[in-house]
Amino acid sequence: MSSSAVGSITSEDVRKFKQGPDHLLVLVHGIGASPSDWTYSKAVLKKRLGSNFLIYASSCNSYIKTLDGIDRAGRRLADEVLSVIHKTGSLKKISFTAHSLGGLIARYTIAVLYSSDTLQKDLNDGYKTGNPENLECSSKLGSIGGLEPINFITLGTPHLGFIGKKQFPLLLGSPILEKLVPPVAAIFVGRTGRQLFLTDDEPNNPPLLLRMASDSEDLKFISSLAAFRIRILYANVSYDHLVGWRTSSIRREYELAKPSRRSVDGYMHVVNVEYCPPVKREWLNGAGAGVIAHVADSLKQQEVSRTLIAASL
């Protein structure tokens, strides 16, 4: 693109086209939780990210609805996200930040909302018209709910489920307990429990989490993830009694190197960009304050870098 094509774009043009937030950030809570779990985190994110972001804490799967199953919760969330998109005409981009089970629900949701149709046409239209909004739409890997997918972030999510040695720390690595608990998981955590312990398989139908590790004919679980420009996961290296480090970091046991004890500069309790504890409120989960700050700054850095790229075109 020649410099003359956008030479006439002024700050007034940018202000005119930005009548509202253009980046939707969806927050997805974990099992048995509700939007109130994001109270502290949402406040920090709003302060650090500014008005360009619409920060939305999902409410469609509160409390016992998380026990319905990852697939059912994922479809409910997909409907909720589409409703937000339709009500907010200024949205162009979408990101997800999800905690614990919410990460699996969000992964199912983006597969439901995924379209392989690229946004490249919008980019070409932007070149012709000089529309600064369209200049930012450059995804060639598909869209999520018609928006450009930017960040997909999970915090302590059991991506591999709870089957296997020490995947569920509360069982203390006991072989007996690890054999006894999965068959009865549904009694305590419903259909979701069967899916988390991979006991939901049927004839010619593998467990859901196994299916979510690849694309199928109807749902493109991997392609939808690949559409996001940035994919980040945080895994607790200690003190998480429900979600083990291996499952939340999608690593094999022999790949679990001993983590550094030194925090990343400026982010207390973040020892590496790959590790973090869950967060609710600062007074209750003070160790998570640095994590949310790290998440917010990562989102902000991505937003700033994209703005600079668009401005240089």
PDB file of C-alpha atoms in Angstrom:
ATOM      1  CA  MET A   1       0.000   0.000   0.000  1.00  0.00           C
ATOM      2  CA  SER A   2       1.353   3.380  -0.934  1.00  0.00           C
ATOM      3  CA  SER A   3       1.703   6.080   1.681  1.00  0.00           C
ATOM      4  CA  SER A   4      -0.574   8.377  -0.325  1.00  0.00           C
ATOM      5  CA  ALA A   5      -3.500   5.953   0.129  1.00  0.00           C
ATOM      6  CA  VAL A   6      -3.784   6.778   3.815  1.00  0.00           C
ATOM      7  CA  GLY A   7      -2.167  10.166   3.794  1.00  0.00           C
ATOM      8  CA  SER A   8      -5.511  11.910   4.191  1.00  0.00           C
ATOM      9  CA  ILE A   9      -6.466  10.052   7.410  1.00  0.00           C
ATOM     10  CA  THR A  10      -6.429  12.469  10.341  1.00  0.00           C
ATOM     11  CA  SER A  11      -6.974  12.146  14.072  1.00  0.00           C
ATOM     12  CA  GLU A  12     -10.451  13.553  13.494  1.00  0.00           C
ATOM     13  CA  ASP A  13     -11.200  10.704  11.075  1.00  0.00           C
ATOM     14  CA  VAL A  14     -10.113   8.171  13.651  1.00  0.00           C
ATOM     15  CA  ARG A  15     -12.274   9.832  16.332  1.00  0.00           C
ATOM     16  CA  LYS A  16     -15.289   9.866  14.019  1.00  0.00           C
ATOM     17  CA  PHE A  17     -15.073   6.188  13.170  1.00  0.00           C
ATOM     18  CA  LYS A  18     -14.584   5.095  16.776  1.00  0.00           C
ATOM     19  CA  GLN A  19     -18.026   5.712  18.238  1.00  0.00           C
ATOM     20  CA  GLY A  20     -17.665   2.936  20.816  1.00  0.00           C
ATOM     21  CA  PRO A  21     -15.378   0.108  21.959  1.00  0.00           C
ATOM     22  CA  ASP A  22     -14.067  -1.991  19.093  1.00  0.00           C
ATOM     23  CA  HIS A  23     -12.477  -4.833  21.084  1.00  0.00           C
ATOM     24  CA  LEU A  24     -14.647  -7.301  23.018  1.00  0.00           C
ATOM     25  CA  LEU A  25     -12.890  -9.058  25.898  1.00  0.00           C
ATOM     26  CA  VAL A  26     -14.979 -11.956  27.222  1.00  0.00           C
ATOM     27  CA  LEU A  27     -14.242 -13.147  30.779  1.00  0.00           C
ATOM     28  CA  VAL A  28     -15.297 -16.739  31.514  1.00  0.00           C
ATOM     29  CA  HIS A  29     -15.426 -18.034  35.100  1.00  0.00           C
ATOM     30  CA  GLY A  30     -14.806 -21.568  36.341  1.00  0.00           C
ATOM     31  CA  ILE A  31     -16.907 -24.365  37.826  1.00  0.00           C
ATOM     32  CA  GLY A  32     -19.598 -23.397  40.338  1.00  0.00           C
ATOM     33  CA  ALA A  33     -18.668 -19.727  40.001  1.00  0.00           C
ATOM     34  CA  SER A  34     -20.346 -16.550  38.717  1.00  0.00           C
ATOM     35  CA  PRO A  35     -19.436 -13.185  37.132  1.00  0.00           C
ATOM     36  CA  SER A  36     -18.720 -11.812  40.620  1.00  0.00           C
ATOM     37  CA  ASP A  37     -15.529 -13.881  40.645  1.00  0.00           C
ATOM     38  CA  TRP A  38     -14.152 -11.363  38.145  1.00  0.00           C
ATOM     39  CA  THR A  39     -14.904  -8.312  40.340  1.00  0.00           C
ATOM     40  CA  TYR A  40     -11.296  -7.379  41.100  1.00  0.00           C
ATOM     41  CA  SER A  41      -9.900  -8.555  37.774  1.00  0.00           C
ATOM     42  CA  LYS A  42     -12.479  -6.658  35.751  1.00  0.00           C
ATOM     43  CA  ALA A  43     -11.714  -3.432  37.609  1.00  0.00           C
ATOM     44  CA  VAL A  44      -7.984  -3.799  36.920  1.00  0.00           C
ATOM     45  CA  LEU A  45      -8.546  -4.661  33.277  1.00  0.00           C
ATOM     46  CA  LYS A  46     -10.828  -1.660  32.764  1.00  0.00           C
ATOM     47  CA  LYS A  47      -8.291   0.673  34.344  1.00  0.00           C
ATOM     48  CA  ARG A  48      -5.343  -0.639  32.353  1.00  0.00           C
ATOM     49  CA  LEU A  49      -6.998  -1.266  28.989  1.00  0.00           C
ATOM     50  CA  GLY A  50      -9.118   1.841  28.592  1.00  0.00           C
ATOM     51  CA  SER A  51     -12.354   2.570  26.721  1.00  0.00           C
ATOM     52  CA  ASN A  52     -11.314   0.807  23.524  1.00  0.00           C
ATOM     53  CA  PHE A  53     -12.194  -2.506  25.222  1.00  0.00           C
ATOM     54  CA  LEU A  54     -15.652  -3.747  26.119  1.00  0.00           C
ATOM     55  CA  ILE A  55     -14.940  -6.054  29.061  1.00  0.00           C
ATOM     56  CA  TYR A  56     -17.779  -8.499  29.477  1.00  0.00           C
ATOM     57  CA  ALA A  57     -18.001 -11.074  32.296  1.00  0.00           C
ATOM     58  CA  SER A  58     -20.145 -13.959  31.099  1.00  0.00           C
ATOM     59  CA  SER A  59     -23.201 -14.792  33.224  1.00  0.00           C
ATOM     60  CA  CYS A  60     -24.974 -17.517  31.247  1.00  0.00           C
ATOM     61  CA  ASN A  61     -23.274 -20.427  33.056  1.00  0.00           C
ATOM     62  CA  SER A  62     -23.361 -19.308  36.675  1.00  0.00           C
ATOM     63  CA  TYR A  63     -23.180 -21.786  39.556  1.00  0.00           C
ATOM     64  CA  ILE A  64     -24.797 -25.194  38.878  1.00  0.00           C
ATOM     65  CA  LYS A  65     -25.103 -24.506  35.158  1.00  0.00           C
ATOM     66  CA  THR A  66     -21.387 -25.258  34.916  1.00  0.00           C
ATOM     67  CA  LEU A  67     -22.248 -28.877  35.788  1.00  0.00           C
ATOM     68  CA  ASP A  68     -24.342 -29.332  32.628  1.00  0.00           C
ATOM     69  CA  GLY A  69     -21.371 -30.264  30.509  1.00  0.00           C
ATOM     70  CA  ILE A  70     -18.683 -28.339  28.654  1.00  0.00           C
ATOM     71  CA  ASP A  71     -20.540 -28.630  25.358  1.00  0.00           C
ATOM     72  CA  ARG A  72     -23.864 -27.299  26.655  1.00  0.00           C
ATOM     73  CA  ALA A  73     -22.180 -24.493  28.578  1.00  0.00           C
ATOM     74  CA  GLY A  74     -20.103 -23.694  25.492  1.00  0.00           C
ATOM     75  CA  ARG A  75     -23.170 -23.301  23.313  1.00  0.00           C
ATOM     76  CA  ARG A  76     -24.865 -21.088  25.909  1.00  0.00           C
ATOM     77  CA  LEU A  77     -21.788 -18.900  26.011  1.00  0.00           C
ATOM     78  CA  ALA A  78     -21.735 -18.737  22.209  1.00  0.00           C
ATOM     79  CA  ASP A  79     -25.308 -17.425  22.211  1.00  0.00           C
ATOM     80  CA  GLU A  80     -24.432 -14.892  24.902  1.00  0.00           C
ATOM     81  CA  VAL A  81     -21.382 -13.627  23.021  1.00  0.00           C
ATOM     82  CA  LEU A  82     -23.385 -13.256  19.807  1.00  0.00           C
ATOM     83  CA  SER A  83     -25.986 -11.247  21.724  1.00  0.00           C
ATOM     84  CA  VAL A  84     -23.317  -8.845  22.994  1.00  0.00           C
ATOM     85  CA  ILE A  85     -21.854  -8.509  19.494  1.00  0.00           C
ATOM     86  CA  HIS A  86     -25.247  -7.748  17.963  1.00  0.00           C
ATOM     87  CA  LYS A  87     -25.988  -5.106  20.606  1.00  0.00           C
ATOM     88  CA  THR A  88     -22.633  -3.352  20.141  1.00  0.00           C
ATOM     89  CA  GLY A  89     -22.219  -2.317  16.546  1.00  0.00           C
ATOM     90  CA  SER A  90     -18.748  -0.831  16.978  1.00  0.00           C
ATOM     91  CA  LEU A  91     -17.017  -4.153  17.741  1.00  0.00           C
ATOM     92  CA  LYS A  92     -14.313  -5.350  15.350  1.00  0.00           C
ATOM     93  CA  LYS A  93     -12.098  -7.632  17.462  1.00  0.00           C
ATOM     94  CA  ILE A  94     -12.603 -10.295  20.099  1.00  0.00           C
ATOM     95  CA  SER A  95     -10.485 -11.828  22.871  1.00  0.00           C
ATOM     96  CA  PHE A  96     -11.149 -14.333  25.655  1.00  0.00           C
ATOM     97  CA  THR A  97      -9.695 -14.633  29.158  1.00  0.00           C
ATOM     98  CA  ALA A  98     -10.964 -17.717  30.988  1.00  0.00           C
ATOM     99  CA  HIS A  99     -10.327 -19.276  34.383  1.00  0.00           C
ATOM    100  CA  SER A 100     -10.220 -23.012  35.162  1.00  0.00           C
ATOM    101  CA  LEU A 101     -13.172 -24.879  33.609  1.00  0.00           C
ATOM    102  CA  GLY A 102     -14.028 -21.642  31.824  1.00  0.00           C
ATOM    103  CA  GLY A 103     -11.055 -22.226  29.538  1.00  0.00           C
ATOM    104  CA  LEU A 104     -12.587 -25.459  28.239  1.00  0.00           C
ATOM    105  CA  ILE A 105     -15.998 -23.830  27.879  1.00  0.00           C
ATOM    106  CA  ALA A 106     -14.413 -20.947  25.952  1.00  0.00           C
ATOM    107  CA  ARG A 107     -12.571 -23.390  23.675  1.00  0.00           C
ATOM    108  CA  TYR A 108     -15.873 -25.051  22.827  1.00  0.00           C
ATOM    109  CA  THR A 109     -17.516 -21.656  22.318  1.00  0.00           C
ATOM    110  CA  ILE A 110     -14.978 -20.394  19.798  1.00  0.00           C
ATOM    111  CA  ALA A 111     -15.393 -23.601  17.795  1.00  0.00           C
ATOM    112  CA  VAL A 112     -19.150 -22.910  17.649  1.00  0.00           C
ATOM    113  CA  LEU A 113     -18.562 -19.270  16.637  1.00  0.00           C
ATOM    114  CA  TYR A 114     -15.739 -19.993  14.198  1.00  0.00           C
ATOM    115  CA  SER A 115     -16.030 -19.240  10.516  1.00  0.00           C
ATOM    116  CA  SER A 116     -13.281 -20.095   8.052  1.00  0.00           C
ATOM    117  CA  ASP A 117     -14.269 -17.053   5.993  1.00  0.00           C
ATOM    118  CA  THR A 118     -11.391 -14.634   6.320  1.00  0.00           C
ATOM    119  CA  LEU A 119     -11.542 -10.935   7.052  1.00  0.00           C
ATOM    120  CA  GLN A 120      -9.120 -10.140   4.237  1.00  0.00           C
ATOM    121  CA  LYS A 121     -11.925  -8.543   2.203  1.00  0.00           C
ATOM    122  CA  ASP A 122     -12.380  -5.964   4.949  1.00  0.00           C
ATOM    123  CA  LEU A 123      -8.662  -5.238   4.821  1.00  0.00           C
ATOM    124  CA  ASN A 124      -8.793  -4.659   1.075  1.00  0.00           C
ATOM    125  CA  ASP A 125     -11.820  -2.406   1.506  1.00  0.00           C
ATOM    126  CA  GLY A 126      -9.856  -0.455   4.092  1.00  0.00           C
ATOM    127  CA  TYR A 127      -7.054   0.111   1.629  1.00  0.00           C
ATOM    128  CA  LYS A 128      -9.503   1.541  -0.892  1.00  0.00           C
ATOM    129  CA  THR A 129     -11.572   3.723   1.442  1.00  0.00           C
ATOM    130  CA  GLY A 130      -8.992   4.759   4.022  1.00  0.00           C
ATOM    131  CA  ASN A 131     -11.328   3.559   6.777  1.00  0.00           C
ATOM    132  CA  PRO A 132      -9.080   3.144   9.868  1.00  0.00           C
ATOM    133  CA  GLU A 133     -11.457   0.557  11.331  1.00  0.00           C
ATOM    134  CA  ASN A 134     -11.144  -1.758   8.350  1.00  0.00           C
ATOM    135  CA  LEU A 135      -7.389  -1.290   8.260  1.00  0.00           C
ATOM    136  CA  GLU A 136      -7.191  -3.197  11.551  1.00  0.00           C
ATOM    137  CA  CYS A 137      -9.057  -6.251  10.216  1.00  0.00           C
ATOM    138  CA  SER A 138      -6.267  -8.417   8.824  1.00  0.00           C
ATOM    139  CA  SER A 139      -7.011 -11.979   9.959  1.00  0.00           C
ATOM    140  CA  LYS A 140      -6.475 -14.584   7.254  1.00  0.00           C
ATOM    141  CA  LEU A 141      -7.313 -17.529   9.489  1.00  0.00           C
ATOM    142  CA  GLY A 142     -11.029 -17.009   9.994  1.00  0.00           C
ATOM    143  CA  SER A 143     -13.304 -15.103  12.334  1.00  0.00           C
ATOM    144  CA  ILE A 144     -15.053 -15.665  15.669  1.00  0.00           C
ATOM    145  CA  GLY A 145     -18.631 -14.437  15.697  1.00  0.00           C
ATOM    146  CA  GLY A 146     -17.762 -12.292  12.703  1.00  0.00           C
ATOM    147  CA  LEU A 147     -14.999 -10.498  14.625  1.00  0.00           C
ATOM    148  CA  GLU A 148     -11.236 -10.666  14.293  1.00  0.00           C
ATOM    149  CA  PRO A 149      -9.812 -13.037  16.955  1.00  0.00           C
ATOM    150  CA  ILE A 150      -6.867 -11.487  18.814  1.00  0.00           C
ATOM    151  CA  ASN A 151      -6.077 -13.054  22.243  1.00  0.00           C
ATOM    152  CA  PHE A 152      -7.086 -16.362  23.818  1.00  0.00           C
ATOM    153  CA  ILE A 153      -5.876 -16.644  27.422  1.00  0.00           C
ATOM    154  CA  THR A 154      -6.554 -19.362  29.998  1.00  0.00           C
ATOM    155  CA  LEU A 155      -5.755 -19.298  33.711  1.00  0.00           C
ATOM    156  CA  GLY A 156      -5.281 -22.669  35.414  1.00  0.00           C
ATOM    157  CA  THR A 157      -7.435 -24.610  32.919  1.00  0.00           C
ATOM    158  CA  PRO A 158      -7.436 -28.458  32.946  1.00  0.00           C
ATOM    159  CA  HIS A 159      -6.864 -28.754  29.195  1.00  0.00           C
ATOM    160  CA  LEU A 160      -5.963 -32.450  29.418  1.00  0.00           C
ATOM    161  CA  GLY A 161      -8.668 -33.322  31.918  1.00  0.00           C
ATOM    162  CA  PHE A 162      -8.066 -35.092  35.224  1.00  0.00           C
ATOM    163  CA  ILE A 163      -7.252 -38.580  34.068  1.00  0.00           C
ATOM    164  CA  GLY A 164      -3.792 -39.899  34.902  1.00  0.00           C
ATOM    165  CA  LYS A 165      -1.110 -39.539  37.522  1.00  0.00           C
ATOM    166  CA  LYS A 166      -1.345 -36.350  39.621  1.00  0.00           C
ATOM    167  CA  GLN A 167      -3.638 -34.561  37.162  1.00  0.00           C
ATOM    168  CA  PHE A 168      -5.976 -33.947  40.101  1.00  0.00           C
ATOM    169  CA  PRO A 169      -3.649 -32.897  42.988  1.00  0.00           C
ATOM    170  CA  LEU A 170      -6.388 -33.282  45.596  1.00  0.00           C
ATOM    171  CA  LEU A 171      -6.035 -37.066  45.208  1.00  0.00           C
ATOM    172  CA  LEU A 172      -2.380 -36.819  46.313  1.00  0.00           C
ATOM    173  CA  GLY A 173      -1.221 -39.040  43.478  1.00  0.00           C
ATOM    174  CA  SER A 174      -2.805 -42.111  45.108  1.00  0.00           C
ATOM    175  CA  PRO A 175      -3.281 -44.834  42.447  1.00  0.00           C
ATOM    176  CA  ILE A 176      -6.274 -46.217  44.363  1.00  0.00           C
ATOM    177  CA  LEU A 177      -8.063 -42.861  44.562  1.00  0.00           C
ATOM    178  CA  GLU A 178      -7.246 -42.070  40.943  1.00  0.00           C
ATOM    179  CA  LYS A 179      -9.062 -45.273  39.958  1.00  0.00           C
ATOM    180  CA  LEU A 180     -12.003 -44.862  42.316  1.00  0.00           C
ATOM    181  CA  VAL A 181     -12.887 -41.198  41.784  1.00  0.00           C
ATOM    182  CA  PRO A 182     -13.471 -40.957  37.982  1.00  0.00           C
ATOM    183  CA  PRO A 183     -16.428 -43.401  37.866  1.00  0.00           C
ATOM    184  CA  VAL A 184     -18.278 -41.462  40.596  1.00  0.00           C
ATOM    185  CA  ALA A 185     -17.334 -37.941  39.478  1.00  0.00           C
ATOM    186  CA  ALA A 186     -20.744 -37.380  37.912  1.00  0.00           C
ATOM    187  CA  ILE A 187     -22.391 -37.729  41.325  1.00  0.00           C
ATOM    188  CA  PHE A 188     -20.613 -34.609  42.575  1.00  0.00           C
ATOM    189  CA  VAL A 189     -20.019 -32.484  39.473  1.00  0.00           C
ATOM    190  CA  GLY A 190     -22.593 -33.807  37.044  1.00  0.00           C
ATOM    191  CA  ARG A 191     -22.076 -34.340  33.346  1.00  0.00           C
ATOM    192  CA  THR A 192     -19.101 -31.973  33.438  1.00  0.00           C
ATOM    193  CA  GLY A 193     -17.353 -34.343  35.851  1.00  0.00           C
ATOM    194  CA  ARG A 194     -17.615 -37.240  33.397  1.00  0.00           C
ATOM    195  CA  GLN A 195     -16.107 -35.072  30.696  1.00  0.00           C
ATOM    196  CA  LEU A 196     -13.265 -33.854  32.908  1.00  0.00           C
ATOM    197  CA  PHE A 197     -12.334 -37.411  33.903  1.00  0.00           C
ATOM    198  CA  LEU A 198     -12.772 -38.637  30.300  1.00  0.00           C
ATOM    199  CA  THR A 199     -15.421 -41.213  31.250  1.00  0.00           C
ATOM    200  CA  ASP A 200     -18.014 -39.790  28.828  1.00  0.00           C
ATOM    201  CA  ASP A 201     -16.982 -41.977  25.893  1.00  0.00           C
ATOM    202  CA  GLU A 202     -19.603 -43.952  24.002  1.00  0.00           C
ATOM    203  CA  PRO A 203     -19.466 -46.453  21.117  1.00  0.00           C
ATOM    204  CA  ASN A 204     -17.891 -44.663  18.124  1.00  0.00           C
ATOM    205  CA  ASN A 205     -17.757 -41.445  20.160  1.00  0.00           C
ATOM    206  CA  PRO A 206     -14.510 -40.669  22.053  1.00  0.00           C
ATOM    207  CA  PRO A 207     -14.467 -38.476  25.200  1.00  0.00           C
ATOM    208  CA  LEU A 208     -15.213 -34.816  24.532  1.00  0.00           C
ATOM    209  CA  LEU A 209     -11.777 -33.548  25.593  1.00  0.00           C
ATOM    210  CA  LEU A 210     -10.163 -35.965  23.163  1.00  0.00           C
ATOM    211  CA  ARG A 211     -12.421 -34.722  20.378  1.00  0.00           C
ATOM    212  CA  MET A 212     -11.540 -31.132  21.280  1.00  0.00           C
ATOM    213  CA  ALA A 213      -7.894 -31.887  20.519  1.00  0.00           C
ATOM    214  CA  SER A 214      -8.584 -31.850  16.775  1.00  0.00           C
ATOM    215  CA  ASP A 215     -10.990 -30.541  14.163  1.00  0.00           C
ATOM    216  CA  SER A 216     -14.147 -32.487  13.382  1.00  0.00           C
ATOM    217  CA  GLU A 217     -16.569 -32.089  10.524  1.00  0.00           C
ATOM    218  CA  ASP A 218     -18.973 -29.912  12.482  1.00  0.00           C
ATOM    219  CA  LEU A 219     -16.676 -28.138  14.962  1.00  0.00           C
ATOM    220  CA  LYS A 220     -13.167 -26.880  14.203  1.00  0.00           C
ATOM    221  CA  PHE A 221     -11.604 -26.875  17.675  1.00  0.00           C
ATOM    222  CA  ILE A 222      -8.000 -26.435  16.504  1.00  0.00           C
ATOM    223  CA  SER A 223      -8.664 -24.132  13.567  1.00  0.00           C
ATOM    224  CA  SER A 224     -10.655 -21.785  15.794  1.00  0.00           C
ATOM    225  CA  LEU A 225      -7.765 -21.607  18.268  1.00  0.00           C
ATOM    226  CA  ALA A 226      -5.303 -21.082  15.428  1.00  0.00           C
ATOM    227  CA  ALA A 227      -7.329 -18.083  14.265  1.00  0.00           C
ATOM    228  CA  PHE A 228      -6.266 -16.116  17.369  1.00  0.00           C
ATOM    229  CA  ARG A 229      -3.123 -14.060  16.913  1.00  0.00           C
ATOM    230  CA  ILE A 230      -1.979 -14.638  20.485  1.00  0.00           C
ATOM    231  CA  ARG A 231      -2.608 -17.746  22.618  1.00  0.00           C
ATOM    232  CA  ILE A 232      -1.394 -17.708  26.228  1.00  0.00           C
ATOM    233  CA  LEU A 233      -1.903 -20.153  29.070  1.00  0.00           C
ATOM    234  CA  TYR A 234      -1.002 -19.728  32.716  1.00  0.00           C
ATOM    235  CA  ALA A 235      -0.408 -22.788  34.910  1.00  0.00           C
ATOM    236  CA  ASN A 236       0.049 -22.917  38.683  1.00  0.00           C
ATOM    237  CA  VAL A 237       3.386 -24.370  39.696  1.00  0.00           C
ATOM    238  CA  SER A 238       2.193 -24.945  43.272  1.00  0.00           C
ATOM    239  CA  TYR A 239      -0.751 -24.660  45.684  1.00  0.00           C
ATOM    240  CA  ASP A 240      -3.452 -25.489  43.142  1.00  0.00           C
ATOM    241  CA  HIS A 241      -5.179 -28.546  44.618  1.00  0.00           C
ATOM    242  CA  LEU A 242      -7.693 -28.955  41.816  1.00  0.00           C
ATOM    243  CA  VAL A 243      -5.859 -28.327  38.553  1.00  0.00           C
ATOM    244  CA  GLY A 244      -2.410 -29.889  38.237  1.00  0.00           C
ATOM    245  CA  TRP A 245       0.505 -28.162  36.539  1.00  0.00           C
ATOM    246  CA  ARG A 246       0.728 -30.819  33.839  1.00  0.00           C
ATOM    247  CA  THR A 247      -2.870 -30.534  32.634  1.00  0.00           C
ATOM    248  CA  SER A 248      -2.977 -26.725  32.750  1.00  0.00           C
ATOM    249  CA  SER A 249       0.360 -26.350  30.954  1.00  0.00           C
ATOM    250  CA  ILE A 250      -0.433 -29.111  28.390  1.00  0.00           C
ATOM    251  CA  ARG A 251       2.916 -30.739  29.080  1.00  0.00           C
ATOM    252  CA  ARG A 252       4.106 -34.294  29.507  1.00  0.00           C
ATOM    253  CA  GLU A 253       5.394 -35.178  32.943  1.00  0.00           C
ATOM    254  CA  TYR A 254       9.057 -35.309  31.871  1.00  0.00           C
ATOM    255  CA  GLU A 255       8.702 -31.799  30.402  1.00  0.00           C
ATOM    256  CA  LEU A 256       7.842 -30.255  33.766  1.00  0.00           C
ATOM    257  CA  ALA A 257      11.089 -28.488  34.544  1.00  0.00           C
ATOM    258  CA  LYS A 258      11.553 -27.015  37.998  1.00  0.00           C
ATOM    259  CA  PRO A 259      10.268 -23.416  37.799  1.00  0.00           C
ATOM    260  CA  SER A 260      12.270 -20.389  38.752  1.00  0.00           C
ATOM    261  CA  ARG A 261      11.631 -18.944  42.222  1.00  0.00           C
ATOM    262  CA  ARG A 262      12.214 -15.426  40.988  1.00  0.00           C
ATOM    263  CA  SER A 263       9.189 -13.360  39.964  1.00  0.00           C
ATOM    264  CA  VAL A 264       9.086 -11.596  36.639  1.00  0.00           C
ATOM    265  CA  ASP A 265      10.045  -7.955  37.179  1.00  0.00           C
ATOM    266  CA  GLY A 266       6.968  -5.933  38.067  1.00  0.00           C
ATOM    267  CA  TYR A 267       4.632  -8.936  38.436  1.00  0.00           C
ATOM    268  CA  MET A 268       4.627 -10.474  41.899  1.00  0.00           C
ATOM    269  CA  HIS A 269       4.076 -14.262  41.933  1.00  0.00           C
ATOM    270  CA  VAL A 270       4.523 -14.605  38.163  1.00  0.00           C
ATOM    271  CA  VAL A 271       7.694 -16.667  37.852  1.00  0.00           C
ATOM    272  CA  ASN A 272       7.444 -17.014  34.089  1.00  0.00           C
ATOM    273  CA  VAL A 273       4.915 -15.942  31.472  1.00  0.00           C
ATOM    274  CA  GLU A 274       3.675 -19.522  31.436  1.00  0.00           C
ATOM    275  CA  TYR A 275       2.667 -19.827  35.088  1.00  0.00           C
ATOM    276  CA  CYS A 276      -0.019 -18.217  37.257  1.00  0.00           C
ATOM    277  CA  PRO A 277      -2.562 -18.742  40.088  1.00  0.00           C
ATOM    278  CA  PRO A 278      -6.313 -18.103  39.749  1.00  0.00           C
ATOM    279  CA  VAL A 279      -7.674 -14.716  40.817  1.00  0.00           C
ATOM    280  CA  LYS A 280     -10.890 -13.465  42.427  1.00  0.00           C
ATOM    281  CA  ARG A 281     -10.339 -10.489  44.734  1.00  0.00           C
ATOM    282  CA  GLU A 282      -7.144  -8.816  45.829  1.00  0.00           C
ATOM    283  CA  TRP A 283      -7.753  -9.182  49.583  1.00  0.00           C
ATOM    284  CA  LEU A 284      -8.570 -12.886  49.250  1.00  0.00           C
ATOM    285  CA  ASN A 285      -6.192 -13.900  46.479  1.00  0.00           C
ATOM    286  CA  GLY A 286      -3.373 -11.397  46.736  1.00  0.00           C
ATOM    287  CA  ALA A 287      -0.963 -13.680  44.892  1.00  0.00           C
ATOM    288  CA  GLY A 288      -3.127 -13.299  41.798  1.00  0.00           C
ATOM    289  CA  ALA A 289      -2.904  -9.503  41.638  1.00  0.00           C
ATOM    290  CA  GLY A 290       0.343  -9.667  39.697  1.00  0.00           C
ATOM    291  CA  VAL A 291      -1.168 -12.203  37.344  1.00  0.00           C
ATOM    292  CA  ILE A 292      -4.079  -9.991  36.350  1.00  0.00           C
ATOM    293  CA  ALA A 293      -1.673  -7.075  35.902  1.00  0.00           C
ATOM    294  CA  HIS A 294       0.418  -9.290  33.643  1.00  0.00           C
ATOM    295  CA  VAL A 295      -2.655 -10.353  31.632  1.00  0.00           C
ATOM    296  CA  ALA A 296      -3.821  -6.739  31.267  1.00  0.00           C
ATOM    297  CA  ASP A 297      -0.409  -5.515  30.134  1.00  0.00           C
ATOM    298  CA  SER A 298      -0.121  -8.384  27.639  1.00  0.00           C
ATOM    299  CA  LEU A 299      -3.478  -7.413  26.134  1.00  0.00           C
ATOM    300  CA  LYS A 300      -2.523  -3.745  26.092  1.00  0.00           C
ATOM    301  CA  GLN A 301       0.840  -4.427  24.470  1.00  0.00           C
ATOM    302  CA  GLN A 302      -0.835  -6.392  21.688  1.00  0.00           C
ATOM    303  CA  GLU A 303      -3.360  -3.591  21.134  1.00  0.00           C
ATOM    304  CA  VAL A 304      -0.670  -0.903  20.989  1.00  0.00           C
ATOM    305  CA  SER A 305       1.529  -2.898  18.610  1.00  0.00           C
ATOM    306  CA  ARG A 306      -1.410  -3.439  16.218  1.00  0.00           C
ATOM    307  CA  THR A 307      -2.266   0.266  16.294  1.00  0.00           C
ATOM    308  CA  LEU A 308       1.313   1.167  15.383  1.00  0.00           C
ATOM    309  CA  ILE A 309       1.312  -1.342  12.520  1.00  0.00           C
ATOM    310  CA  ALA A 310      -1.960   0.050  11.140  1.00  0.00           C
ATOM    311  CA  ALA A 311      -0.643   3.602  11.430  1.00  0.00           C
ATOM    312  CA  SER A 312       2.492   2.713   9.445  1.00  0.00           C
ATOM    313  CA  LEU A 313       0.600   1.189   6.496  1.00  0.00           C
TER     314      LEU A 313
END
